Amino acid sequence: MMGLAKVFGILLVLVILAALLTWVERRLLGLWQDRYGPNRVGPAGLLQVVADMIKILFKEDWVPPFSDRLGFILAPAIVMASLLVAFAAIPITPDIDIWPMNGIGLLFILAMISLSVYSTVLGGWASNNKYSLVGALRAVAQMLSYEVFLGLSLLGVVLQAQSFDLRQIVAAQAGLWFVVPQFLGFVVFMTAGIAAIHRLPFDLPEAESELTAGFHTEYSSMKFGIFFIGEYVGIVLVSAMLATLFFGGWLGPVLPPLLWFLTKTGAFIAFFILLRAALPRPRYDQLMAFGWKLLLPLALLNLMVTAAILLAT
Amino acid sequence: MYSLLRTIWLIFLHLFHRRVTVEYPERKAYLAPRWRGRIILSRDPDGEERCVACYLCAVACPVDCIFLQKGELVGGRWYPQQFRINFSRCIFCGYCEEACPTYAIQLTPDFEMSEYDRHNLVYEKEDLLISGVGKYPGYSFYRVAGLAIPGKDKGQAENEEPPFDPKRLLP
Ligand code: SF4
Ligand code: SF4
């Protein structure tokens, strides 16, 4: 019973949080671009989320006749499901998490992030539309290559904590947060994480200015809404992972663990939005070159140096 | 790499900048007197309609949104029986004002004319015609033009010489 309450509690909070993030993002972007953002509906524009929800629910839910129906409908479900399920393994505080996964939580999350690429590919492929297809192709190449360093950059952390269990990883950071000894790993993981959830500046699968909306060009109504919320769940997920793996998760003085976790995650979310406000989108070949020629060697170097130091001591 | 970090930092500093947004319905922006907004038809200082129904504005209009119909008063003054501007088409270019020889048609600094129904954007003559002189207070077309109207014969306009008598021999 307690477990069920936790599952639905975390699920509900997460989805509501992801919806609220649309408002947070627009307000923060406004702040950084010297304007207001939505501030009319409700106090400080907070009800904008509700208004958008109502609007999106009443739009026509159109499945294009030229599309592949099954894949088209399945795609948004996959991204939402895989990213939400990944949250099951994240320890929010010592006693709030859904399922510690018997010590393989990290692998599970990585696997789920990998699964979410299917939604992009299916969505782009099933839409039967040139823009979508180009978006999906980009998504495949981008995710496949960035997944490599997404995993590699975390191996340093795993080596130092001697475990794939997220709780033990957090516990191992009691003395020193891993961001200090694993700084390279942190940078690589953050970059790869942004690319894996195709957030700006690595949003090449969507790339409004070139591909209209990339893989979800054909989507409307709540299906589009699910893609949208899925993206925000992805942001929360990567922020939570960054906080857990490199910034000591719930550890911190004075304040209760839950608050520490939320603060750290929130800071990363805000940082991602800042990145969106500040950085332009790279060209596609730049993205690939950046990944394979810079991030991969960095991740390998980080791994080898960590391993060497651990062996020597 | 350095430039990327610098960009991020500079954008972050915008947190402490003033916002440039003017919150419109509560605070209005300043509109210049020559702002090209809602179109009016003005009257001359005597209170007569300035428009002489010459159709120049309708011809000049690049989107063909002006419709008018000429009428004639006793004594030879022309006036528009109908004058219709379709503001859902108007692009507020001001060409009509440029073309008008009598300063009748003028654009004003007002843009708050949104409607829920497109048809309400078609303004008829009674919506356009105002009782004042608009931007050119002293100007009256018939006082400077050579046309004879009741109360003003040939040669009586401002700066106009008496009409030439072709039957005279002197130059
Ligand atoms: S402002 Fe331009 S578009 Fe509008 S009525 Fe005059 S000429 Fe036509
Ligand atoms: S150009 Fe002026 S005088 Fe001629 S029809 Fe138009 S408004 Fe009337």
Short mmCIF file of C-alpha atoms and ligand atoms in Angstrom, two decimals:
data_model
loop_
_atom_site.label_atom_id
_atom_site.label_comp_id
_atom_site.label_asym_id
_atom_site.label_seq_id
_atom_site.Cartn_x
_atom_site.Cartn_y
_atom_site.Cartn_z
CA MET A 1 0.00 0.00 0.00
CA MET A 2 2.80 2.35 0.97
CA GLY A 3 4.60 1.41 -2.24
CA LEU A 4 1.58 2.20 -4.36
CA ALA A 5 1.18 5.58 -2.72
CA LYS A 6 4.82 6.34 -3.50
CA VAL A 7 4.46 5.26 -7.11
CA PHE A 8 1.44 7.42 -7.74
CA GLY A 9 2.78 10.25 -5.61
CA ILE A 10 6.02 10.48 -7.56
CA LEU A 11 4.22 9.98 -10.86
CA LEU A 12 1.71 12.71 -10.16
CA VAL A 13 4.27 15.18 -8.85
CA LEU A 14 6.49 14.48 -11.81
CA VAL A 15 3.83 15.00 -14.46
CA ILE A 16 2.53 18.15 -12.79
CA LEU A 17 6.06 19.40 -12.40
CA ALA A 18 6.76 18.75 -16.06
CA ALA A 19 3.64 20.66 -17.05
CA LEU A 20 4.60 23.52 -14.74
CA LEU A 21 8.03 23.56 -16.29
CA THR A 22 6.52 24.90 -19.50
CA TRP A 23 5.55 27.97 -17.53
CA VAL A 24 8.86 28.12 -15.65
CA GLU A 25 10.79 27.87 -18.89
CA ARG A 26 8.85 30.66 -20.56
CA ARG A 27 9.17 32.94 -17.56
CA LEU A 28 12.88 32.28 -17.17
CA LEU A 29 13.51 32.74 -20.88
CA GLY A 30 11.63 36.01 -20.61
CA LEU A 31 13.78 37.04 -17.69
CA TRP A 32 16.97 36.36 -19.61
CA GLN A 33 15.70 38.10 -22.69
CA ASP A 34 14.60 41.22 -20.81
CA ARG A 35 10.89 40.62 -21.22
CA TYR A 36 8.09 39.15 -19.11
CA GLY A 37 6.80 35.92 -20.59
CA PRO A 38 3.29 34.74 -19.73
CA ASN A 39 2.08 36.89 -16.84
CA ARG A 40 -1.62 37.46 -17.53
CA VAL A 41 -3.47 34.27 -16.68
CA GLY A 42 -3.72 33.87 -12.94
CA PRO A 43 -1.10 34.99 -10.41
CA ALA A 44 2.17 35.63 -12.28
CA GLY A 45 0.74 33.74 -15.24
CA LEU A 46 0.70 30.44 -13.39
CA LEU A 47 -2.65 29.41 -14.81
CA GLN A 48 -1.16 29.62 -18.28
CA VAL A 49 -0.40 25.92 -17.86
CA VAL A 50 -4.07 25.19 -17.30
CA ALA A 51 -5.09 27.35 -20.23
CA ASP A 52 -2.62 25.59 -22.49
CA MET A 53 -3.86 22.22 -21.27
CA ILE A 54 -7.46 23.10 -22.00
CA LYS A 55 -6.51 24.41 -25.41
CA ILE A 56 -4.46 21.37 -26.31
CA LEU A 57 -7.15 18.96 -25.09
CA PHE A 58 -9.78 20.52 -27.31
CA LYS A 59 -7.67 20.50 -30.45
CA GLU A 60 -8.50 17.95 -33.07
CA ASP A 61 -6.57 14.76 -32.47
CA TRP A 62 -5.62 14.12 -36.06
CA VAL A 63 -3.90 11.01 -37.32
CA PRO A 64 -2.77 11.72 -40.86
CA PRO A 65 -4.27 9.24 -43.35
CA PHE A 66 -0.89 8.77 -44.98
CA SER A 67 0.80 7.80 -41.74
CA ASP A 68 1.48 4.40 -40.26
CA ARG A 69 -1.23 4.36 -37.65
CA LEU A 70 0.22 2.01 -35.08
CA GLY A 71 3.65 3.58 -34.96
CA PHE A 72 2.18 7.06 -35.01
CA ILE A 73 0.07 6.39 -31.94
CA LEU A 74 2.73 4.39 -30.14
CA ALA A 75 5.50 6.96 -30.46
CA PRO A 76 4.38 9.54 -27.88
CA ALA A 77 3.49 6.79 -25.43
CA ILE A 78 7.01 5.36 -25.60
CA VAL A 79 8.84 8.56 -24.70
CA MET A 80 6.52 9.28 -21.80
CA ALA A 81 6.57 5.71 -20.47
CA SER A 82 10.29 5.11 -20.76
CA LEU A 83 11.30 8.38 -19.16
CA LEU A 84 8.76 8.06 -16.37
CA VAL A 85 9.78 4.48 -15.65
CA ALA A 86 13.40 5.56 -15.46
CA PHE A 87 12.45 7.68 -12.46
CA ALA A 88 11.63 4.56 -10.49
CA ALA A 89 15.33 3.98 -9.92
CA ILE A 90 16.25 7.46 -8.74
CA PRO A 91 16.57 7.75 -4.97
CA ILE A 92 15.04 11.07 -4.08
CA THR A 93 15.76 10.82 -0.35
CA PRO A 94 16.97 7.89 1.77
CA ASP A 95 13.39 6.68 2.08
CA ILE A 96 11.60 8.04 -0.98
CA ASP A 97 12.18 5.98 -4.07
CA ILE A 98 10.16 3.40 -5.89
CA TRP A 99 12.45 0.50 -6.51
CA PRO A 100 16.20 0.41 -5.91
CA MET A 101 16.67 -2.24 -8.66
CA ASN A 102 18.98 -4.47 -6.60
CA GLY A 103 22.05 -2.47 -7.35
CA ILE A 104 21.69 -1.90 -11.08
CA GLY A 105 19.66 1.30 -10.96
CA LEU A 106 22.11 3.24 -13.08
CA LEU A 107 22.08 0.67 -15.87
CA PHE A 108 18.30 0.64 -15.79
CA ILE A 109 18.07 4.39 -16.22
CA LEU A 110 20.56 4.35 -19.08
CA ALA A 111 18.59 1.57 -20.74
CA MET A 112 15.36 3.54 -20.43
CA ILE A 113 16.93 6.68 -21.87
CA SER A 114 18.10 4.55 -24.79
CA LEU A 115 14.60 3.22 -25.25
CA SER A 116 13.18 6.70 -25.53
CA VAL A 117 14.95 7.14 -28.86
CA TYR A 118 12.43 4.69 -30.34
CA SER A 119 9.69 7.21 -29.82
CA THR A 120 11.54 9.81 -31.88
CA VAL A 121 12.38 7.33 -34.60
CA LEU A 122 8.91 5.80 -34.72
CA GLY A 123 7.26 9.19 -34.65
CA GLY A 124 9.39 10.48 -37.49
CA TRP A 125 9.12 7.32 -39.53
CA ALA A 126 5.41 6.74 -39.06
CA SER A 127 4.55 10.35 -39.91
CA ASN A 128 5.54 9.66 -43.50
CA ASN A 129 6.68 13.23 -43.95
CA LYS A 130 10.01 14.48 -45.22
CA TYR A 131 10.69 16.84 -42.36
CA SER A 132 9.82 14.18 -39.83
CA LEU A 133 12.02 11.64 -41.53
CA VAL A 134 15.01 13.97 -41.59
CA GLY A 135 14.36 14.75 -37.95
CA ALA A 136 14.18 11.07 -37.09
CA LEU A 137 17.38 10.32 -38.99
CA ARG A 138 19.18 13.04 -37.11
CA ALA A 139 17.74 11.79 -33.86
CA VAL A 140 19.03 8.28 -34.47
CA ALA A 141 22.55 9.37 -35.32
CA GLN A 142 22.66 11.92 -32.50
CA MET A 143 21.34 9.61 -29.84
CA LEU A 144 23.38 6.60 -30.89
CA SER A 145 26.59 8.55 -30.75
CA TYR A 146 25.83 10.47 -27.59
CA GLU A 147 24.63 7.42 -25.76
CA VAL A 148 28.18 6.09 -25.98
CA PHE A 149 29.67 8.87 -23.88
CA LEU A 150 26.55 9.10 -21.77
CA GLY A 151 27.49 5.67 -20.45
CA LEU A 152 31.27 6.06 -20.61
CA SER A 153 31.31 9.32 -18.69
CA LEU A 154 29.48 7.66 -15.82
CA LEU A 155 31.91 4.78 -15.51
CA GLY A 156 34.31 6.99 -13.58
CA VAL A 157 31.61 7.58 -11.00
CA VAL A 158 30.82 3.89 -10.90
CA LEU A 159 34.47 3.05 -10.43
CA GLN A 160 34.83 5.44 -7.55
CA ALA A 161 31.64 4.35 -5.84
CA GLN A 162 32.32 0.69 -6.60
CA SER A 163 28.66 0.21 -7.43
CA PHE A 164 25.91 0.71 -9.98
CA ASP A 165 23.50 1.30 -7.12
CA LEU A 166 22.45 4.92 -6.99
CA ARG A 167 22.03 4.88 -3.23
CA GLN A 168 25.57 3.68 -2.78
CA ILE A 169 26.80 6.23 -5.27
CA VAL A 170 25.16 8.94 -3.21
CA ALA A 171 26.49 7.44 0.00
CA ALA A 172 30.00 7.39 -1.47
CA GLN A 173 29.81 11.17 -1.91
CA ALA A 174 29.45 11.87 1.78
CA GLY A 175 32.99 13.24 1.99
CA LEU A 176 33.38 14.90 -1.39
CA TRP A 177 30.90 15.35 -4.21
CA PHE A 178 31.93 13.49 -7.33
CA VAL A 179 31.85 16.68 -9.34
CA VAL A 180 35.33 17.48 -8.03
CA PRO A 181 37.24 14.28 -8.82
CA GLN A 182 35.05 13.52 -11.83
CA PHE A 183 34.82 16.98 -13.32
CA LEU A 184 35.53 15.78 -16.86
CA GLY A 185 32.94 13.08 -16.48
CA PHE A 186 30.46 15.68 -15.25
CA VAL A 187 30.99 17.95 -18.24
CA VAL A 188 30.76 15.09 -20.72
CA PHE A 189 27.70 13.63 -19.05
CA MET A 190 25.90 16.95 -18.98
CA THR A 191 26.56 17.57 -22.66
CA ALA A 192 25.58 14.04 -23.60
CA GLY A 193 22.52 14.24 -21.38
CA ILE A 194 21.29 17.37 -23.11
CA ALA A 195 21.86 15.69 -26.45
CA ALA A 196 20.13 12.50 -25.36
CA ILE A 197 16.93 14.31 -24.48
CA HIS A 198 17.47 16.56 -27.51
CA ARG A 199 17.18 19.81 -25.64
CA LEU A 200 18.44 23.06 -27.05
CA PRO A 201 21.19 23.67 -28.11
CA PHE A 202 21.24 20.05 -29.31
CA ASP A 203 17.67 19.97 -30.57
CA LEU A 204 18.57 19.00 -34.11
CA PRO A 205 15.80 16.40 -34.38
CA GLU A 206 13.29 19.23 -33.90
CA ALA A 207 15.15 22.27 -35.21
CA GLU A 208 12.14 24.55 -35.78
CA SER A 209 14.03 26.83 -38.10
CA GLU A 210 15.01 24.07 -40.53
CA LEU A 211 12.58 21.19 -40.07
CA THR A 212 9.41 22.98 -38.88
CA ALA A 213 9.13 20.66 -35.88
CA GLY A 214 11.22 17.69 -36.92
CA PHE A 215 9.90 14.35 -35.87
CA HIS A 216 6.67 15.69 -34.37
CA THR A 217 5.65 17.88 -37.28
CA GLU A 218 2.50 15.87 -37.91
CA TYR A 219 1.45 15.59 -34.29
CA SER A 220 -1.41 17.58 -32.88
CA SER A 221 -3.52 17.82 -29.76
CA MET A 222 -2.65 15.63 -26.78
CA LYS A 223 -0.19 13.49 -28.74
CA PHE A 224 1.89 16.57 -29.29
CA GLY A 225 1.27 17.48 -25.66
CA ILE A 226 2.71 14.15 -24.58
CA PHE A 227 5.84 14.69 -26.64
CA PHE A 228 6.12 18.09 -25.07
CA ILE A 229 5.65 16.87 -21.51
CA GLY A 230 7.95 13.95 -22.29
CA GLU A 231 10.69 16.37 -23.17
CA TYR A 232 10.27 18.13 -19.84
CA VAL A 233 10.24 14.83 -17.98
CA GLY A 234 13.53 14.16 -19.76
CA ILE A 235 14.94 17.45 -18.48
CA VAL A 236 13.87 16.61 -14.95
CA LEU A 237 15.36 13.14 -15.30
CA VAL A 238 18.75 14.33 -16.51
CA SER A 239 18.81 17.08 -13.88
CA ALA A 240 17.97 14.57 -11.19
CA MET A 241 20.71 12.25 -12.44
CA LEU A 242 23.23 15.07 -12.44
CA ALA A 243 22.26 15.95 -8.90
CA THR A 244 22.42 12.33 -7.77
CA LEU A 245 25.58 11.25 -9.51
CA PHE A 246 27.77 14.32 -9.21
CA PHE A 247 26.31 16.60 -6.57
CA GLY A 248 25.61 14.24 -3.74
CA GLY A 249 21.88 13.74 -4.27
CA TRP A 250 20.06 14.36 -1.03
CA LEU A 251 23.25 14.97 0.97
CA GLY A 252 23.71 18.41 2.43
CA PRO A 253 23.84 20.22 5.75
CA VAL A 254 20.93 21.58 7.80
CA LEU A 255 18.06 21.33 5.30
CA PRO A 256 16.03 18.12 5.00
CA PRO A 257 17.16 15.67 2.28
CA LEU A 258 14.10 16.21 0.11
CA LEU A 259 14.74 19.93 -0.07
CA TRP A 260 18.39 19.41 -0.98
CA PHE A 261 17.47 17.08 -3.78
CA LEU A 262 14.85 19.46 -5.14
CA THR A 263 17.18 22.44 -4.95
CA LYS A 264 19.95 20.69 -6.82
CA THR A 265 17.61 19.33 -9.47
CA GLY A 266 15.92 22.71 -9.83
CA ALA A 267 19.26 24.44 -10.25
CA PHE A 268 20.13 22.14 -13.12
CA ILE A 269 16.76 22.63 -14.74
CA ALA A 270 17.28 26.38 -14.56
CA PHE A 271 20.76 25.92 -15.99
CA PHE A 272 19.37 23.98 -18.94
CA ILE A 273 16.93 26.77 -19.62
CA LEU A 274 19.79 29.25 -19.41
CA LEU A 275 21.64 27.18 -22.00
CA ARG A 276 18.61 27.42 -24.23
CA ALA A 277 18.52 31.18 -23.84
CA ALA A 278 22.23 31.59 -24.50
CA LEU A 279 23.47 29.13 -27.08
CA PRO A 280 22.74 28.77 -30.78
CA ARG A 281 22.14 25.38 -32.35
CA PRO A 282 25.27 23.80 -33.89
CA ARG A 283 25.28 22.46 -37.42
CA TYR A 284 24.72 18.76 -37.77
CA ASP A 285 28.27 17.83 -38.76
CA GLN A 286 29.63 20.05 -35.99
CA LEU A 287 27.51 18.13 -33.53
CA MET A 288 28.87 14.81 -34.73
CA ALA A 289 32.46 16.00 -34.84
CA PHE A 290 32.12 17.53 -31.39
CA GLY A 291 30.84 14.24 -30.05
CA TRP A 292 33.25 11.80 -31.61
CA LYS A 293 36.39 13.92 -31.72
CA LEU A 294 36.13 15.74 -28.41
CA LEU A 295 33.71 14.13 -26.00
CA LEU A 296 34.61 10.51 -26.67
CA PRO A 297 38.36 10.99 -26.09
CA LEU A 298 37.58 13.06 -23.01
CA ALA A 299 35.31 10.39 -21.61
CA LEU A 300 37.88 7.65 -22.29
CA LEU A 301 40.66 9.74 -20.79
CA ASN A 302 38.58 10.38 -17.71
CA LEU A 303 37.81 6.68 -17.37
CA MET A 304 41.43 5.60 -17.77
CA VAL A 305 42.86 8.19 -15.43
CA THR A 306 40.28 7.29 -12.80
CA ALA A 307 41.01 3.62 -13.20
CA ALA A 308 44.77 4.19 -13.03
CA ILE A 309 44.52 6.27 -9.88
CA LEU A 310 42.22 3.77 -8.25
CA LEU A 311 44.56 0.93 -9.11
CA ALA A 312 47.58 2.80 -7.83
CA THR A 313 46.07 3.57 -4.44
CA MET B 1 34.83 27.18 -25.75
CA TYR B 2 35.64 30.35 -23.85
CA SER B 3 33.20 32.33 -25.96
CA LEU B 4 30.44 29.83 -25.17
CA LEU B 5 31.00 30.18 -21.44
CA ARG B 6 31.16 33.94 -21.80
CA THR B 7 27.85 33.94 -23.68
CA ILE B 8 26.21 31.90 -20.97
CA TRP B 9 27.53 34.24 -18.30
CA LEU B 10 26.45 37.37 -20.15
CA ILE B 11 22.96 35.99 -20.69
CA PHE B 12 22.82 35.07 -17.02
CA LEU B 13 23.63 38.66 -16.09
CA HIS B 14 20.45 39.69 -17.90
CA LEU B 15 18.70 38.45 -14.78
CA PHE B 16 19.52 41.85 -13.33
CA HIS B 17 18.64 44.01 -16.31
CA ARG B 18 15.50 46.09 -16.67
CA ARG B 19 12.81 44.60 -18.86
CA VAL B 20 12.05 46.43 -22.05
CA THR B 21 8.45 45.28 -22.36
CA VAL B 22 5.82 48.00 -22.21
CA GLU B 23 2.79 46.32 -20.67
CA TYR B 24 0.42 47.51 -23.29
CA PRO B 25 -3.17 47.78 -22.13
CA GLU B 26 -2.10 49.39 -18.84
CA ARG B 27 0.68 51.52 -20.27
CA LYS B 28 0.41 52.89 -23.76
CA ALA B 29 3.32 53.52 -26.01
CA TYR B 30 3.85 56.99 -27.47
CA LEU B 31 2.55 57.32 -31.02
CA ALA B 32 4.10 59.99 -33.22
CA PRO B 33 1.67 62.56 -34.66
CA ARG B 34 2.48 61.25 -38.12
CA TRP B 35 1.72 57.66 -37.09
CA ARG B 36 -0.21 55.93 -39.85
CA GLY B 37 -3.29 54.47 -38.23
CA ARG B 38 -7.07 54.64 -38.58
CA ILE B 39 -8.09 56.68 -41.63
CA ILE B 40 -10.44 59.66 -41.44
CA LEU B 41 -12.04 62.03 -43.89
CA SER B 42 -11.70 65.66 -42.79
CA ARG B 43 -13.67 68.82 -43.48
CA ASP B 44 -12.41 72.23 -44.56
CA PRO B 45 -12.50 75.24 -42.21
CA ASP B 46 -16.00 76.10 -43.44
CA GLY B 47 -17.31 72.74 -42.36
CA GLU B 48 -17.76 71.36 -45.87
CA GLU B 49 -16.44 67.96 -46.87
CA ARG B 50 -12.97 68.27 -48.30
CA CYS B 51 -13.17 65.20 -50.48
CA VAL B 52 -13.92 66.05 -54.12
CA ALA B 53 -14.37 62.42 -55.22
CA CYS B 54 -11.43 62.47 -57.60
CA TYR B 55 -10.71 58.75 -57.07
CA LEU B 56 -6.98 59.37 -56.74
CA CYS B 57 -6.78 57.62 -53.39
CA ALA B 58 -8.65 54.60 -54.71
CA VAL B 59 -6.20 54.38 -57.60
CA ALA B 60 -3.15 54.85 -55.40
CA CYS B 61 -4.20 52.24 -52.90
CA PRO B 62 -2.00 49.19 -53.47
CA VAL B 63 -4.52 46.77 -52.02
CA ASP B 64 -7.63 48.31 -53.56
CA CYS B 65 -9.44 48.72 -50.31
CA ILE B 66 -11.03 52.12 -50.98
CA PHE B 67 -14.39 52.28 -52.70
CA LEU B 68 -16.17 55.54 -53.44
CA GLN B 69 -18.91 56.92 -55.64
CA LYS B 70 -18.93 60.45 -57.02
CA GLY B 71 -21.90 62.75 -56.52
CA GLU B 72 -22.42 66.35 -57.63
CA LEU B 73 -24.02 69.21 -55.71
CA VAL B 74 -25.91 72.02 -57.34
CA GLY B 75 -23.30 74.54 -58.38
CA GLY B 76 -20.76 72.00 -59.50
CA ARG B 77 -19.11 70.84 -56.25
CA TRP B 78 -18.24 67.17 -56.29
CA TYR B 79 -18.52 65.02 -53.22
CA PRO B 80 -18.45 61.31 -52.48
CA GLN B 81 -21.92 59.80 -52.19
CA GLN B 82 -20.37 56.70 -50.73
CA PHE B 83 -16.95 56.26 -49.27
CA ARG B 84 -15.96 52.87 -47.97
CA ILE B 85 -12.62 51.64 -46.63
CA ASN B 86 -12.12 47.99 -45.90
CA PHE B 87 -9.74 48.04 -42.96
CA SER B 88 -9.28 44.30 -42.98
CA ARG B 89 -7.35 44.86 -46.20
CA CYS B 90 -5.74 48.22 -45.56
CA ILE B 91 -2.01 47.98 -44.93
CA PHE B 92 -1.73 51.52 -43.57
CA CYS B 93 0.82 52.52 -46.16
CA GLY B 94 -0.41 56.10 -46.31
CA TYR B 95 -0.41 56.26 -50.13
CA CYS B 96 -3.99 57.50 -50.15
CA GLU B 97 -2.99 60.44 -48.01
CA GLU B 98 -0.08 61.16 -50.34
CA ALA B 99 -2.29 61.01 -53.39
CA CYS B 100 -5.12 63.17 -52.11
CA PRO B 101 -5.02 66.67 -53.68
CA THR B 102 -7.33 68.16 -51.05
CA TYR B 103 -5.89 66.79 -47.77
CA ALA B 104 -9.27 65.13 -47.25
CA ILE B 105 -8.12 61.64 -46.40
CA GLN B 106 -5.73 61.48 -43.45
CA LEU B 107 -4.19 58.78 -41.30
CA THR B 108 -4.33 59.25 -37.54
CA PRO B 109 -2.37 57.89 -34.57
CA ASP B 110 -4.90 55.26 -33.53
CA PHE B 111 -4.65 51.54 -34.07
CA GLU B 112 -7.06 50.13 -31.50
CA MET B 113 -9.74 49.04 -33.91
CA SER B 114 -9.81 45.26 -33.57
CA GLU B 115 -13.12 43.48 -34.09
CA TYR B 116 -14.42 39.97 -33.64
CA ASP B 117 -16.22 40.09 -36.98
CA ARG B 118 -14.45 40.94 -40.19
CA HIS B 119 -17.48 42.77 -41.55
CA ASN B 120 -17.22 45.31 -38.79
CA LEU B 121 -13.90 46.40 -40.22
CA VAL B 122 -15.57 47.82 -43.31
CA TYR B 123 -15.96 51.51 -42.46
CA GLU B 124 -18.60 53.54 -44.28
CA LYS B 125 -18.53 57.26 -44.94
CA GLU B 126 -20.33 58.14 -41.72
CA ASP B 127 -17.68 56.20 -39.78
CA LEU B 128 -14.84 57.95 -41.56
CA LEU B 129 -16.03 61.53 -41.79
CA ILE B 130 -15.05 63.73 -38.85
CA SER B 131 -16.25 67.25 -38.11
CA GLY B 132 -12.78 68.82 -37.84
CA VAL B 133 -9.95 69.77 -40.15
CA GLY B 134 -7.44 67.15 -39.10
CA LYS B 135 -3.77 67.87 -39.60
CA TYR B 136 -4.10 70.90 -41.92
CA PRO B 137 -6.13 73.53 -40.06
CA GLY B 138 -6.31 76.42 -42.54
CA TYR B 139 -6.53 74.57 -45.79
CA SER B 140 -9.54 74.71 -48.05
CA PHE B 141 -9.25 73.29 -51.53
CA TYR B 142 -11.89 75.46 -53.22
CA ARG B 143 -10.31 78.65 -51.91
CA VAL B 144 -7.10 77.95 -53.80
CA ALA B 145 -8.51 76.07 -56.78
CA GLY B 146 -9.67 77.75 -59.97
CA LEU B 147 -13.01 76.04 -60.18
CA ALA B 148 -16.04 78.30 -59.97
CA ILE B 149 -18.50 77.39 -57.26
CA PRO B 150 -21.42 79.31 -55.82
CA GLY B 151 -20.03 82.30 -53.89
CA LYS B 152 -16.68 82.24 -55.66
CA ASP B 153 -16.24 82.98 -59.31
CA LYS B 154 -13.29 82.47 -61.67
CA GLY B 155 -10.29 84.54 -60.64
CA GLN B 156 -11.41 85.06 -57.05
CA ALA B 157 -9.34 82.31 -55.46
CA GLU B 158 -6.26 83.09 -53.39
CA ASN B 159 -3.28 84.07 -55.52
CA GLU B 160 -5.35 83.66 -58.65
CA GLU B 161 -5.17 86.25 -61.41
CA PRO B 162 -8.36 87.38 -63.12
CA PRO B 163 -9.23 85.11 -66.02
CA PHE B 164 -7.62 85.96 -69.35
CA ASP B 165 -9.92 87.53 -71.92
CA PRO B 166 -9.15 85.87 -75.28
CA LYS B 167 -11.01 88.59 -77.18
CA ARG B 168 -8.58 91.27 -76.07
CA LEU B 169 -5.71 92.21 -78.34
CA LEU B 170 -3.20 93.20 -75.64
CA PRO B 171 -0.85 90.50 -74.45
S1 SF4 C 1 -3.31 53.47 -46.20
FE1 SF4 C 1 -2.67 52.42 -48.08
S2 SF4 C 1 -3.80 50.50 -48.01
FE2 SF4 C 1 -4.81 51.85 -46.55
S3 SF4 C 1 -6.43 52.83 -47.69
FE3 SF4 C 1 -4.66 54.19 -47.83
S4 SF4 C 1 -3.63 53.57 -49.73
FE4 SF4 C 1 -5.03 51.92 -49.19
S1 SF4 C 2 -8.00 61.49 -53.20
FE1 SF4 C 2 -8.89 62.80 -51.63
S2 SF4 C 2 -10.34 64.08 -52.75
FE2 SF4 C 2 -9.81 62.40 -54.10
S3 SF4 C 2 -11.41 60.89 -53.73
FE3 SF4 C 2 -9.75 60.39 -52.38
S4 SF4 C 2 -10.21 61.46 -50.46
FE4 SF4 C 2 -11.50 62.34 -52.04
#
